[in-house]
mmCIF file of the C-alpha atoms, coordinates in Angstrom:
data_MODEL
# 
_entry.id   MODEL 
# 
loop_
_atom_site.group_PDB 
_atom_site.id 
_atom_site.type_symbol 
_atom_site.label_atom_id 
_atom_site.label_alt_id 
_atom_site.label_comp_id 
_atom_site.label_asym_id 
_atom_site.label_entity_id 
_atom_site.label_seq_id 
_atom_site.pdbx_PDB_ins_code 
_atom_site.Cartn_x 
_atom_site.Cartn_y 
_atom_site.Cartn_z 
_atom_site.occupancy 
_atom_site.B_iso_or_equiv 
_atom_site.pdbx_formal_charge 
_atom_site.auth_seq_id 
_atom_site.auth_comp_id 
_atom_site.auth_asym_id 
_atom_site.auth_atom_id 
_atom_site.pdbx_PDB_model_num 
ATOM 1   C CA . MET A 1 1   ? 28.546  -123.814 46.027 1.00 0.00 ? 1   MET A CA 1 
ATOM 2   C CA . ALA A 1 2   ? 30.485  -120.609 46.534 1.00 0.00 ? 2   ALA A CA 1 
ATOM 3   C CA . ASN A 1 3   ? 31.784  -119.730 49.938 1.00 0.00 ? 3   ASN A CA 1 
ATOM 4   C CA . ARG A 1 4   ? 30.728  -116.586 51.738 1.00 0.00 ? 4   ARG A CA 1 
ATOM 5   C CA . GLU A 1 5   ? 33.816  -114.658 50.664 1.00 0.00 ? 5   GLU A CA 1 
ATOM 6   C CA . THR A 1 6   ? 33.173  -115.203 46.927 1.00 0.00 ? 6   THR A CA 1 
ATOM 7   C CA . ALA A 1 7   ? 29.393  -114.854 47.098 1.00 0.00 ? 7   ALA A CA 1 
ATOM 8   C CA . PHE A 1 8   ? 29.515  -111.113 46.431 1.00 0.00 ? 8   PHE A CA 1 
ATOM 9   C CA . PHE A 1 9   ? 31.656  -111.155 43.270 1.00 0.00 ? 9   PHE A CA 1 
ATOM 10  C CA . GLU A 1 10  ? 30.137  -109.295 40.341 1.00 0.00 ? 10  GLU A CA 1 
ATOM 11  C CA . ILE A 1 11  ? 28.144  -111.502 37.971 1.00 0.00 ? 11  ILE A CA 1 
ATOM 12  C CA . THR A 1 12  ? 27.712  -110.081 34.494 1.00 0.00 ? 12  THR A CA 1 
ATOM 13  C CA . PRO A 1 13  ? 25.477  -111.543 31.768 1.00 0.00 ? 13  PRO A CA 1 
ATOM 14  C CA . GLU A 1 14  ? 28.620  -112.933 30.109 1.00 0.00 ? 14  GLU A CA 1 
ATOM 15  C CA . VAL A 1 15  ? 29.734  -114.641 33.329 1.00 0.00 ? 15  VAL A CA 1 
ATOM 16  C CA . LEU A 1 16  ? 26.237  -116.041 33.831 1.00 0.00 ? 16  LEU A CA 1 
ATOM 17  C CA . LEU A 1 17  ? 26.119  -117.567 30.344 1.00 0.00 ? 17  LEU A CA 1 
ATOM 18  C CA . LYS A 1 18  ? 29.532  -119.149 30.854 1.00 0.00 ? 18  LYS A CA 1 
ATOM 19  C CA . ALA A 1 19  ? 28.281  -120.598 34.146 1.00 0.00 ? 19  ALA A CA 1 
ATOM 20  C CA . TYR A 1 20  ? 25.251  -122.162 32.465 1.00 0.00 ? 20  TYR A CA 1 
ATOM 21  C CA . ALA A 1 21  ? 27.516  -123.617 29.788 1.00 0.00 ? 21  ALA A CA 1 
ATOM 22  C CA . CYS A 1 22  ? 29.506  -125.254 32.618 1.00 0.00 ? 22  CYS A CA 1 
ATOM 23  C CA . GLY A 1 23  ? 26.386  -126.639 34.311 1.00 0.00 ? 23  GLY A CA 1 
ATOM 24  C CA . ILE A 1 24  ? 26.096  -124.251 37.264 1.00 0.00 ? 24  ILE A CA 1 
ATOM 25  C CA . PHE A 1 25  ? 23.600  -121.531 38.175 1.00 0.00 ? 25  PHE A CA 1 
ATOM 26  C CA . PRO A 1 26  ? 23.258  -118.908 40.935 1.00 0.00 ? 26  PRO A CA 1 
ATOM 27  C CA . MET A 1 27  ? 20.790  -118.846 43.821 1.00 0.00 ? 27  MET A CA 1 
ATOM 28  C CA . ALA A 1 28  ? 20.342  -116.764 46.949 1.00 0.00 ? 28  ALA A CA 1 
ATOM 29  C CA . GLU A 1 29  ? 19.458  -117.961 50.430 1.00 0.00 ? 29  GLU A CA 1 
ATOM 30  C CA . SER A 1 30  ? 16.580  -115.472 50.604 1.00 0.00 ? 30  SER A CA 1 
ATOM 31  C CA . ALA A 1 31  ? 15.324  -112.217 49.113 1.00 0.00 ? 31  ALA A CA 1 
ATOM 32  C CA . GLU A 1 32  ? 16.925  -110.316 51.981 1.00 0.00 ? 32  GLU A CA 1 
ATOM 33  C CA . ASP A 1 33  ? 20.391  -111.868 51.586 1.00 0.00 ? 33  ASP A CA 1 
ATOM 34  C CA . PRO A 1 34  ? 22.461  -110.063 48.907 1.00 0.00 ? 34  PRO A CA 1 
ATOM 35  C CA . ALA A 1 35  ? 24.862  -113.000 48.512 1.00 0.00 ? 35  ALA A CA 1 
ATOM 36  C CA . LEU A 1 36  ? 24.625  -115.424 45.589 1.00 0.00 ? 36  LEU A CA 1 
ATOM 37  C CA . TYR A 1 37  ? 25.926  -118.981 45.548 1.00 0.00 ? 37  TYR A CA 1 
ATOM 38  C CA . TRP A 1 38  ? 26.813  -121.165 42.590 1.00 0.00 ? 38  TRP A CA 1 
ATOM 39  C CA . ILE A 1 39  ? 24.789  -124.391 42.549 1.00 0.00 ? 39  ILE A CA 1 
ATOM 40  C CA . GLU A 1 40  ? 25.628  -127.667 40.759 1.00 0.00 ? 40  GLU A CA 1 
ATOM 41  C CA . PRO A 1 41  ? 23.260  -130.455 41.868 1.00 0.00 ? 41  PRO A CA 1 
ATOM 42  C CA . GLU A 1 42  ? 24.500  -134.043 41.879 1.00 0.00 ? 42  GLU A CA 1 
ATOM 43  C CA . MET A 1 43  ? 21.168  -135.029 40.314 1.00 0.00 ? 43  MET A CA 1 
ATOM 44  C CA . ARG A 1 44  ? 19.789  -132.631 37.712 1.00 0.00 ? 44  ARG A CA 1 
ATOM 45  C CA . GLY A 1 45  ? 16.172  -132.207 36.661 1.00 0.00 ? 45  GLY A CA 1 
ATOM 46  C CA . VAL A 1 46  ? 15.360  -132.315 32.948 1.00 0.00 ? 46  VAL A CA 1 
ATOM 47  C CA . ILE A 1 47  ? 12.176  -132.687 30.926 1.00 0.00 ? 47  ILE A CA 1 
ATOM 48  C CA . PRO A 1 48  ? 12.832  -134.761 27.782 1.00 0.00 ? 48  PRO A CA 1 
ATOM 49  C CA . LEU A 1 49  ? 11.195  -132.763 24.999 1.00 0.00 ? 49  LEU A CA 1 
ATOM 50  C CA . GLU A 1 50  ? 10.068  -135.903 23.199 1.00 0.00 ? 50  GLU A CA 1 
ATOM 51  C CA . GLY A 1 51  ? 8.742   -137.451 26.409 1.00 0.00 ? 51  GLY A CA 1 
ATOM 52  C CA . PHE A 1 52  ? 6.629   -134.513 27.577 1.00 0.00 ? 52  PHE A CA 1 
ATOM 53  C CA . HIS A 1 53  ? 3.277   -135.642 28.963 1.00 0.00 ? 53  HIS A CA 1 
ATOM 54  C CA . VAL A 1 54  ? 0.158   -133.451 29.056 1.00 0.00 ? 54  VAL A CA 1 
ATOM 55  C CA . PRO A 1 55  ? -2.511  -134.814 31.450 1.00 0.00 ? 55  PRO A CA 1 
ATOM 56  C CA . GLY A 1 56  ? -5.967  -135.239 29.919 1.00 0.00 ? 56  GLY A CA 1 
ATOM 57  C CA . ARG A 1 57  ? -7.671  -132.611 32.070 1.00 0.00 ? 57  ARG A CA 1 
ATOM 58  C CA . LEU A 1 58  ? -5.025  -130.048 31.172 1.00 0.00 ? 58  LEU A CA 1 
ATOM 59  C CA . LYS A 1 59  ? -5.517  -130.791 27.461 1.00 0.00 ? 59  LYS A CA 1 
ATOM 60  C CA . ARG A 1 60  ? -9.192  -129.921 27.843 1.00 0.00 ? 60  ARG A CA 1 
ATOM 61  C CA . THR A 1 61  ? -8.274  -126.754 29.728 1.00 0.00 ? 61  THR A CA 1 
ATOM 62  C CA . LEU A 1 62  ? -5.802  -125.711 27.037 1.00 0.00 ? 62  LEU A CA 1 
ATOM 63  C CA . ARG A 1 63  ? -8.458  -126.098 24.353 1.00 0.00 ? 63  ARG A CA 1 
ATOM 64  C CA . SER A 1 64  ? -11.177 -124.218 26.244 1.00 0.00 ? 64  SER A CA 1 
ATOM 65  C CA . THR A 1 65  ? -9.383  -121.695 28.434 1.00 0.00 ? 65  THR A CA 1 
ATOM 66  C CA . PRO A 1 66  ? -10.056 -117.967 28.046 1.00 0.00 ? 66  PRO A CA 1 
ATOM 67  C CA . PHE A 1 67  ? -6.385  -117.283 28.897 1.00 0.00 ? 67  PHE A CA 1 
ATOM 68  C CA . GLN A 1 68  ? -4.049  -115.780 26.318 1.00 0.00 ? 68  GLN A CA 1 
ATOM 69  C CA . VAL A 1 69  ? -0.365  -116.702 26.204 1.00 0.00 ? 69  VAL A CA 1 
ATOM 70  C CA . PHE A 1 70  ? 2.341   -114.291 25.074 1.00 0.00 ? 70  PHE A CA 1 
ATOM 71  C CA . VAL A 1 71  ? 6.121   -114.248 25.398 1.00 0.00 ? 71  VAL A CA 1 
ATOM 72  C CA . ASP A 1 72  ? 8.633   -111.553 26.342 1.00 0.00 ? 72  ASP A CA 1 
ATOM 73  C CA . ARG A 1 73  ? 6.134   -108.787 27.140 1.00 0.00 ? 73  ARG A CA 1 
ATOM 74  C CA . ASP A 1 74  ? 6.556   -108.253 30.889 1.00 0.00 ? 74  ASP A CA 1 
ATOM 75  C CA . PHE A 1 75  ? 9.763   -109.574 32.421 1.00 0.00 ? 75  PHE A CA 1 
ATOM 76  C CA . GLU A 1 76  ? 9.329   -107.528 35.606 1.00 0.00 ? 76  GLU A CA 1 
ATOM 77  C CA . GLY A 1 77  ? 5.805   -108.833 36.112 1.00 0.00 ? 77  GLY A CA 1 
ATOM 78  C CA . VAL A 1 78  ? 6.910   -112.439 35.685 1.00 0.00 ? 78  VAL A CA 1 
ATOM 79  C CA . ILE A 1 79  ? 9.887   -112.288 38.023 1.00 0.00 ? 79  ILE A CA 1 
ATOM 80  C CA . GLU A 1 80  ? 7.741   -110.453 40.575 1.00 0.00 ? 80  GLU A CA 1 
ATOM 81  C CA . GLY A 1 81  ? 5.188   -113.249 40.369 1.00 0.00 ? 81  GLY A CA 1 
ATOM 82  C CA . CYS A 1 82  ? 7.902   -115.891 40.743 1.00 0.00 ? 82  CYS A CA 1 
ATOM 83  C CA . ALA A 1 83  ? 9.216   -114.098 43.846 1.00 0.00 ? 83  ALA A CA 1 
ATOM 84  C CA . GLU A 1 84  ? 5.847   -114.019 45.605 1.00 0.00 ? 84  GLU A CA 1 
ATOM 85  C CA . PRO A 1 85  ? 5.463   -116.143 48.757 1.00 0.00 ? 85  PRO A CA 1 
ATOM 86  C CA . LYS A 1 86  ? 3.451   -119.332 48.235 1.00 0.00 ? 86  LYS A CA 1 
ATOM 87  C CA . HIS A 1 87  ? 1.428   -121.479 50.597 1.00 0.00 ? 87  HIS A CA 1 
ATOM 88  C CA . ASP A 1 88  ? 4.260   -124.028 50.687 1.00 0.00 ? 88  ASP A CA 1 
ATOM 89  C CA . ARG A 1 89  ? 7.099   -121.514 50.527 1.00 0.00 ? 89  ARG A CA 1 
ATOM 90  C CA . THR A 1 90  ? 7.093   -118.353 52.589 1.00 0.00 ? 90  THR A CA 1 
ATOM 91  C CA . ARG A 1 91  ? 10.609  -117.253 51.524 1.00 0.00 ? 91  ARG A CA 1 
ATOM 92  C CA . THR A 1 92  ? 11.949  -116.719 48.030 1.00 0.00 ? 92  THR A CA 1 
ATOM 93  C CA . TRP A 1 93  ? 15.478  -117.142 46.653 1.00 0.00 ? 93  TRP A CA 1 
ATOM 94  C CA . ILE A 1 94  ? 14.935  -114.291 44.165 1.00 0.00 ? 94  ILE A CA 1 
ATOM 95  C CA . ASN A 1 95  ? 16.803  -111.330 45.619 1.00 0.00 ? 95  ASN A CA 1 
ATOM 96  C CA . ALA A 1 96  ? 17.605  -107.914 44.122 1.00 0.00 ? 96  ALA A CA 1 
ATOM 97  C CA . ARG A 1 97  ? 20.811  -109.183 42.469 1.00 0.00 ? 97  ARG A CA 1 
ATOM 98  C CA . ILE A 1 98  ? 18.958  -112.043 40.784 1.00 0.00 ? 98  ILE A CA 1 
ATOM 99  C CA . ARG A 1 99  ? 16.394  -109.581 39.434 1.00 0.00 ? 99  ARG A CA 1 
ATOM 100 C CA . ARG A 1 100 ? 19.093  -107.251 38.127 1.00 0.00 ? 100 ARG A CA 1 
ATOM 101 C CA . ILE A 1 101 ? 21.265  -109.955 36.542 1.00 0.00 ? 101 ILE A CA 1 
ATOM 102 C CA . TYR A 1 102 ? 18.419  -111.722 34.769 1.00 0.00 ? 102 TYR A CA 1 
ATOM 103 C CA . ARG A 1 103 ? 16.960  -108.419 33.610 1.00 0.00 ? 103 ARG A CA 1 
ATOM 104 C CA . ALA A 1 104 ? 20.302  -107.697 31.925 1.00 0.00 ? 104 ALA A CA 1 
ATOM 105 C CA . LEU A 1 105 ? 20.222  -111.158 30.366 1.00 0.00 ? 105 LEU A CA 1 
ATOM 106 C CA . TYR A 1 106 ? 16.642  -110.514 29.179 1.00 0.00 ? 106 TYR A CA 1 
ATOM 107 C CA . ASP A 1 107 ? 17.713  -107.216 27.595 1.00 0.00 ? 107 ASP A CA 1 
ATOM 108 C CA . ALA A 1 108 ? 20.517  -109.089 25.838 1.00 0.00 ? 108 ALA A CA 1 
ATOM 109 C CA . GLY A 1 109 ? 18.045  -111.614 24.370 1.00 0.00 ? 109 GLY A CA 1 
ATOM 110 C CA . HIS A 1 110 ? 19.151  -114.660 26.368 1.00 0.00 ? 110 HIS A CA 1 
ATOM 111 C CA . CYS A 1 111 ? 16.394  -114.675 28.991 1.00 0.00 ? 111 CYS A CA 1 
ATOM 112 C CA . HIS A 1 112 ? 12.769  -115.238 27.981 1.00 0.00 ? 112 HIS A CA 1 
ATOM 113 C CA . THR A 1 113 ? 9.358   -115.218 29.602 1.00 0.00 ? 113 THR A CA 1 
ATOM 114 C CA . VAL A 1 114 ? 6.138   -117.083 28.891 1.00 0.00 ? 114 VAL A CA 1 
ATOM 115 C CA . GLU A 1 115 ? 3.169   -115.103 30.191 1.00 0.00 ? 115 GLU A CA 1 
ATOM 116 C CA . VAL A 1 116 ? -0.428  -116.158 30.778 1.00 0.00 ? 116 VAL A CA 1 
ATOM 117 C CA . TYR A 1 117 ? -3.094  -113.446 30.829 1.00 0.00 ? 117 TYR A CA 1 
ATOM 118 C CA . GLU A 1 118 ? -6.733  -113.355 31.832 1.00 0.00 ? 118 GLU A CA 1 
ATOM 119 C CA . GLY A 1 119 ? -7.890  -110.289 29.968 1.00 0.00 ? 119 GLY A CA 1 
ATOM 120 C CA . GLU A 1 120 ? -5.188  -107.725 30.724 1.00 0.00 ? 120 GLU A CA 1 
ATOM 121 C CA . THR A 1 121 ? -4.169  -109.365 34.022 1.00 0.00 ? 121 THR A CA 1 
ATOM 122 C CA . LEU A 1 122 ? -1.008  -111.469 34.286 1.00 0.00 ? 122 LEU A CA 1 
ATOM 123 C CA . VAL A 1 123 ? -2.099  -114.635 36.104 1.00 0.00 ? 123 VAL A CA 1 
ATOM 124 C CA . GLY A 1 124 ? 0.852   -116.961 35.541 1.00 0.00 ? 124 GLY A CA 1 
ATOM 125 C CA . GLY A 1 125 ? 4.113   -117.512 33.761 1.00 0.00 ? 125 GLY A CA 1 
ATOM 126 C CA . LEU A 1 126 ? 7.708   -118.580 33.833 1.00 0.00 ? 126 LEU A CA 1 
ATOM 127 C CA . TYR A 1 127 ? 11.161  -117.397 32.855 1.00 0.00 ? 127 TYR A CA 1 
ATOM 128 C CA . GLY A 1 128 ? 14.400  -119.034 31.853 1.00 0.00 ? 128 GLY A CA 1 
ATOM 129 C CA . VAL A 1 129 ? 17.665  -118.751 29.969 1.00 0.00 ? 129 VAL A CA 1 
ATOM 130 C CA . SER A 1 130 ? 18.336  -119.739 26.360 1.00 0.00 ? 130 SER A CA 1 
ATOM 131 C CA . LEU A 1 131 ? 21.833  -120.778 25.273 1.00 0.00 ? 131 LEU A CA 1 
ATOM 132 C CA . GLY A 1 132 ? 22.508  -122.638 22.051 1.00 0.00 ? 132 GLY A CA 1 
ATOM 133 C CA . ARG A 1 133 ? 19.873  -125.373 21.891 1.00 0.00 ? 133 ARG A CA 1 
ATOM 134 C CA . ALA A 1 134 ? 19.407  -125.541 25.662 1.00 0.00 ? 134 ALA A CA 1 
ATOM 135 C CA . PHE A 1 135 ? 16.771  -123.791 27.756 1.00 0.00 ? 135 PHE A CA 1 
ATOM 136 C CA . PHE A 1 136 ? 17.267  -123.483 31.511 1.00 0.00 ? 136 PHE A CA 1 
ATOM 137 C CA . GLY A 1 137 ? 13.979  -123.039 33.351 1.00 0.00 ? 137 GLY A CA 1 
ATOM 138 C CA . GLU A 1 138 ? 14.363  -120.799 36.379 1.00 0.00 ? 138 GLU A CA 1 
ATOM 139 C CA . SER A 1 139 ? 11.005  -120.332 38.045 1.00 0.00 ? 139 SER A CA 1 
ATOM 140 C CA . MET A 1 140 ? 7.249   -120.288 37.432 1.00 0.00 ? 140 MET A CA 1 
ATOM 141 C CA . PHE A 1 141 ? 4.178   -118.962 39.210 1.00 0.00 ? 141 PHE A CA 1 
ATOM 142 C CA . HIS A 1 142 ? 0.402   -118.920 39.032 1.00 0.00 ? 142 HIS A CA 1 
ATOM 143 C CA . ARG A 1 143 ? -2.363  -116.731 40.400 1.00 0.00 ? 143 ARG A CA 1 
ATOM 144 C CA . ALA A 1 144 ? -5.116  -118.649 38.615 1.00 0.00 ? 144 ALA A CA 1 
ATOM 145 C CA . ARG A 1 145 ? -5.672  -122.387 38.444 1.00 0.00 ? 145 ARG A CA 1 
ATOM 146 C CA . ASP A 1 146 ? -3.474  -124.162 35.872 1.00 0.00 ? 146 ASP A CA 1 
ATOM 147 C CA . ALA A 1 147 ? -1.824  -120.935 34.685 1.00 0.00 ? 147 ALA A CA 1 
ATOM 148 C CA . SER A 1 148 ? 1.746   -122.127 35.330 1.00 0.00 ? 148 SER A CA 1 
ATOM 149 C CA . LYS A 1 149 ? 0.950   -125.506 33.743 1.00 0.00 ? 149 LYS A CA 1 
ATOM 150 C CA . ILE A 1 150 ? -0.361  -123.750 30.655 1.00 0.00 ? 150 ILE A CA 1 
ATOM 151 C CA . ALA A 1 151 ? 2.820   -121.673 30.520 1.00 0.00 ? 151 ALA A CA 1 
ATOM 152 C CA . LEU A 1 152 ? 4.917   -124.847 30.673 1.00 0.00 ? 152 LEU A CA 1 
ATOM 153 C CA . VAL A 1 153 ? 3.026   -126.508 27.808 1.00 0.00 ? 153 VAL A CA 1 
ATOM 154 C CA . HIS A 1 154 ? 3.489   -123.386 25.695 1.00 0.00 ? 154 HIS A CA 1 
ATOM 155 C CA . LEU A 1 155 ? 7.186   -123.320 26.554 1.00 0.00 ? 155 LEU A CA 1 
ATOM 156 C CA . ILE A 1 156 ? 7.583   -126.942 25.435 1.00 0.00 ? 156 ILE A CA 1 
ATOM 157 C CA . ALA A 1 157 ? 5.772   -126.168 22.179 1.00 0.00 ? 157 ALA A CA 1 
ATOM 158 C CA . ARG A 1 158 ? 8.072   -123.224 21.503 1.00 0.00 ? 158 ARG A CA 1 
ATOM 159 C CA . LEU A 1 159 ? 11.198  -125.233 22.308 1.00 0.00 ? 159 LEU A CA 1 
ATOM 160 C CA . LYS A 1 160 ? 10.152  -128.095 20.050 1.00 0.00 ? 160 LYS A CA 1 
ATOM 161 C CA . ALA A 1 161 ? 9.247   -125.715 17.224 1.00 0.00 ? 161 ALA A CA 1 
ATOM 162 C CA . GLY A 1 162 ? 12.584  -123.941 17.686 1.00 0.00 ? 162 GLY A CA 1 
ATOM 163 C CA . ARG A 1 163 ? 14.660  -127.167 17.549 1.00 0.00 ? 163 ARG A CA 1 
ATOM 164 C CA . TYR A 1 164 ? 15.914  -127.090 21.144 1.00 0.00 ? 164 TYR A CA 1 
ATOM 165 C CA . ARG A 1 165 ? 17.559  -130.221 22.523 1.00 0.00 ? 165 ARG A CA 1 
ATOM 166 C CA . LEU A 1 166 ? 17.496  -129.761 26.306 1.00 0.00 ? 166 LEU A CA 1 
ATOM 167 C CA . LEU A 1 167 ? 15.078  -128.378 28.892 1.00 0.00 ? 167 LEU A CA 1 
ATOM 168 C CA . ASP A 1 168 ? 16.848  -128.104 32.246 1.00 0.00 ? 168 ASP A CA 1 
ATOM 169 C CA . THR A 1 169 ? 14.524  -127.748 35.253 1.00 0.00 ? 169 THR A CA 1 
ATOM 170 C CA . GLN A 1 170 ? 17.389  -127.720 37.811 1.00 0.00 ? 170 GLN A CA 1 
ATOM 171 C CA . PHE A 1 171 ? 15.431  -129.855 40.284 1.00 0.00 ? 171 PHE A CA 1 
ATOM 172 C CA . VAL A 1 172 ? 12.461  -132.235 39.989 1.00 0.00 ? 172 VAL A CA 1 
ATOM 173 C CA . THR A 1 173 ? 9.262   -131.573 41.914 1.00 0.00 ? 173 THR A CA 1 
ATOM 174 C CA . GLU A 1 174 ? 6.142   -133.734 41.949 1.00 0.00 ? 174 GLU A CA 1 
ATOM 175 C CA . HIS A 1 175 ? 4.497   -131.035 39.839 1.00 0.00 ? 175 HIS A CA 1 
ATOM 176 C CA . LEU A 1 176 ? 7.189   -131.350 37.152 1.00 0.00 ? 176 LEU A CA 1 
ATOM 177 C CA . ARG A 1 177 ? 7.344   -135.128 37.443 1.00 0.00 ? 177 ARG A CA 1 
ATOM 178 C CA . SER A 1 178 ? 3.716   -135.304 36.281 1.00 0.00 ? 178 SER A CA 1 
ATOM 179 C CA . PHE A 1 179 ? 4.895   -133.778 32.981 1.00 0.00 ? 179 PHE A CA 1 
ATOM 180 C CA . GLY A 1 180 ? 7.677   -136.296 32.472 1.00 0.00 ? 180 GLY A CA 1 
ATOM 181 C CA . ALA A 1 181 ? 10.540  -134.613 34.340 1.00 0.00 ? 181 ALA A CA 1 
ATOM 182 C CA . VAL A 1 182 ? 13.333  -136.951 35.405 1.00 0.00 ? 182 VAL A CA 1 
ATOM 183 C CA . GLU A 1 183 ? 16.548  -136.732 37.400 1.00 0.00 ? 183 GLU A CA 1 
ATOM 184 C CA . VAL A 1 184 ? 19.832  -137.497 35.666 1.00 0.00 ? 184 VAL A CA 1 
ATOM 185 C CA . PRO A 1 185 ? 23.275  -137.856 37.292 1.00 0.00 ? 185 PRO A CA 1 
ATOM 186 C CA . LYS A 1 186 ? 25.659  -134.947 36.911 1.00 0.00 ? 186 LYS A CA 1 
ATOM 187 C CA . ARG A 1 187 ? 27.947  -136.781 34.475 1.00 0.00 ? 187 ARG A CA 1 
ATOM 188 C CA . ARG A 1 188 ? 25.083  -137.658 32.127 1.00 0.00 ? 188 ARG A CA 1 
ATOM 189 C CA . TYR A 1 189 ? 23.695  -134.142 32.429 1.00 0.00 ? 189 TYR A CA 1 
ATOM 190 C CA . HIS A 1 190 ? 27.007  -132.690 31.269 1.00 0.00 ? 190 HIS A CA 1 
ATOM 191 C CA . ARG A 1 191 ? 26.921  -134.929 28.195 1.00 0.00 ? 191 ARG A CA 1 
ATOM 192 C CA . LEU A 1 192 ? 23.422  -133.673 27.377 1.00 0.00 ? 192 LEU A CA 1 
ATOM 193 C CA . LEU A 1 193 ? 24.500  -130.099 28.017 1.00 0.00 ? 193 LEU A CA 1 
ATOM 194 C CA . ASP A 1 194 ? 27.619  -130.336 25.851 1.00 0.00 ? 194 ASP A CA 1 
ATOM 195 C CA . GLU A 1 195 ? 25.504  -131.572 22.946 1.00 0.00 ? 195 GLU A CA 1 
ATOM 196 C CA . ALA A 1 196 ? 22.803  -128.938 23.447 1.00 0.00 ? 196 ALA A CA 1 
ATOM 197 C CA . ILE A 1 197 ? 24.894  -125.786 23.660 1.00 0.00 ? 197 ILE A CA 1 
ATOM 198 C CA . VAL A 1 198 ? 26.398  -126.467 20.230 1.00 0.00 ? 198 VAL A CA 1 
ATOM 199 C CA . GLY A 1 199 ? 24.405  -124.892 17.403 1.00 0.00 ? 199 GLY A CA 1 
ATOM 200 C CA . GLU A 1 200 ? 21.504  -122.476 17.470 1.00 0.00 ? 200 GLU A CA 1 
ATOM 201 C CA . ALA A 1 201 ? 17.830  -122.850 18.303 1.00 0.00 ? 201 ALA A CA 1 
ATOM 202 C CA . ASP A 1 202 ? 15.077  -120.318 17.581 1.00 0.00 ? 202 ASP A CA 1 
ATOM 203 C CA . PHE A 1 203 ? 12.883  -119.142 20.452 1.00 0.00 ? 203 PHE A CA 1 
ATOM 204 C CA . ALA A 1 204 ? 10.975  -117.046 17.890 1.00 0.00 ? 204 ALA A CA 1 
ATOM 205 C CA . ALA A 1 205 ? 9.994   -120.063 15.758 1.00 0.00 ? 205 ALA A CA 1 
ATOM 206 C CA . LEU A 1 206 ? 6.434   -119.456 16.979 1.00 0.00 ? 206 LEU A CA 1 
ATOM 207 C CA . PRO A 1 207 ? 4.981   -115.944 16.709 1.00 0.00 ? 207 PRO A CA 1 
ATOM 208 C CA . LEU A 1 208 ? 6.168   -113.266 19.105 1.00 0.00 ? 208 LEU A CA 1 
ATOM 209 C CA . ASP A 1 209 ? 3.615   -110.639 18.120 1.00 0.00 ? 209 ASP A CA 1 
ATOM 210 C CA . ARG A 1 210 ? 0.400   -112.547 18.878 1.00 0.00 ? 210 ARG A CA 1 
ATOM 211 C CA . PRO A 1 211 ? -0.804  -115.091 21.422 1.00 0.00 ? 211 PRO A CA 1 
ATOM 212 C CA . VAL A 1 212 ? -0.314  -118.763 20.549 1.00 0.00 ? 212 VAL A CA 1 
ATOM 213 C CA . THR A 1 213 ? -3.492  -120.771 21.114 1.00 0.00 ? 213 THR A CA 1 
ATOM 214 C CA . GLY A 1 214 ? -3.780  -123.899 23.201 1.00 0.00 ? 214 GLY A CA 1 
ATOM 215 C CA . GLU A 1 215 ? -4.699  -125.891 20.107 1.00 0.00 ? 215 GLU A CA 1 
ATOM 216 C CA . GLU A 1 216 ? -1.524  -124.734 18.369 1.00 0.00 ? 216 GLU A CA 1 
ATOM 217 C CA . ALA A 1 217 ? 0.606   -125.641 21.373 1.00 0.00 ? 217 ALA A CA 1 
ATOM 218 C CA . LEU A 1 218 ? -0.963  -129.088 21.739 1.00 0.00 ? 218 LEU A CA 1 
ATOM 219 C CA . ALA A 1 219 ? -0.500  -129.835 18.037 1.00 0.00 ? 219 ALA A CA 1 
ATOM 220 C CA . ILE A 1 220 ? 3.246   -129.273 18.461 1.00 0.00 ? 220 ILE A CA 1 
ATOM 221 C CA . VAL A 1 221 ? 3.767   -131.140 21.740 1.00 0.00 ? 221 VAL A CA 1 
ATOM 222 C CA . GLY A 1 222 ? 1.702   -134.060 20.536 1.00 0.00 ? 222 GLY A CA 1 
ATOM 223 C CA . GLY A 1 223 ? -1.442  -133.425 22.532 1.00 0.00 ? 223 GLY A CA 1 
# 
């Protein structure tokens, strides 16, 4: 973690990508604090792409939901949703610098969103960073039941279709654990990372110009 004196150094998209390649990522203490700190957990959360588990009820929801799922249409809407206070978290780590840095990374094609809509309303989603064959999940949100879970299933489908090797979740929550997320020690994580950032994956392996259905996503993830 950076000290207070280095927490205000400029972070460009290039610096951020190099940090991810080294296994570190930035966070803020709160939305009001302009400082950013480099984080490198001793135990890292990952979801093995071949071990992803979709609970039975969620499979039924994916097949019957009226939601539509798109990617890369509304970065600002997604990061705003991720920054909203939640019932179990009244403060967010997404400050103005985080928004600006990841917007620049999005414009450069290295940050992507998965967006869940009910009609024209954005009701859930997630965003993360793509580098080589690794995807680094940053944050997710929902305003309708199961919307963030649906976004995660669609992300997994897109990563598998695009020949990604690693999905980094940073930390493991009970929510993510139900989908097969595990903690790995830092040394093992770096081995996985070194293998994944070599070569190229294709986030656009599934269509970008139309919604992907739940049936399509489940067919890819093995649901």
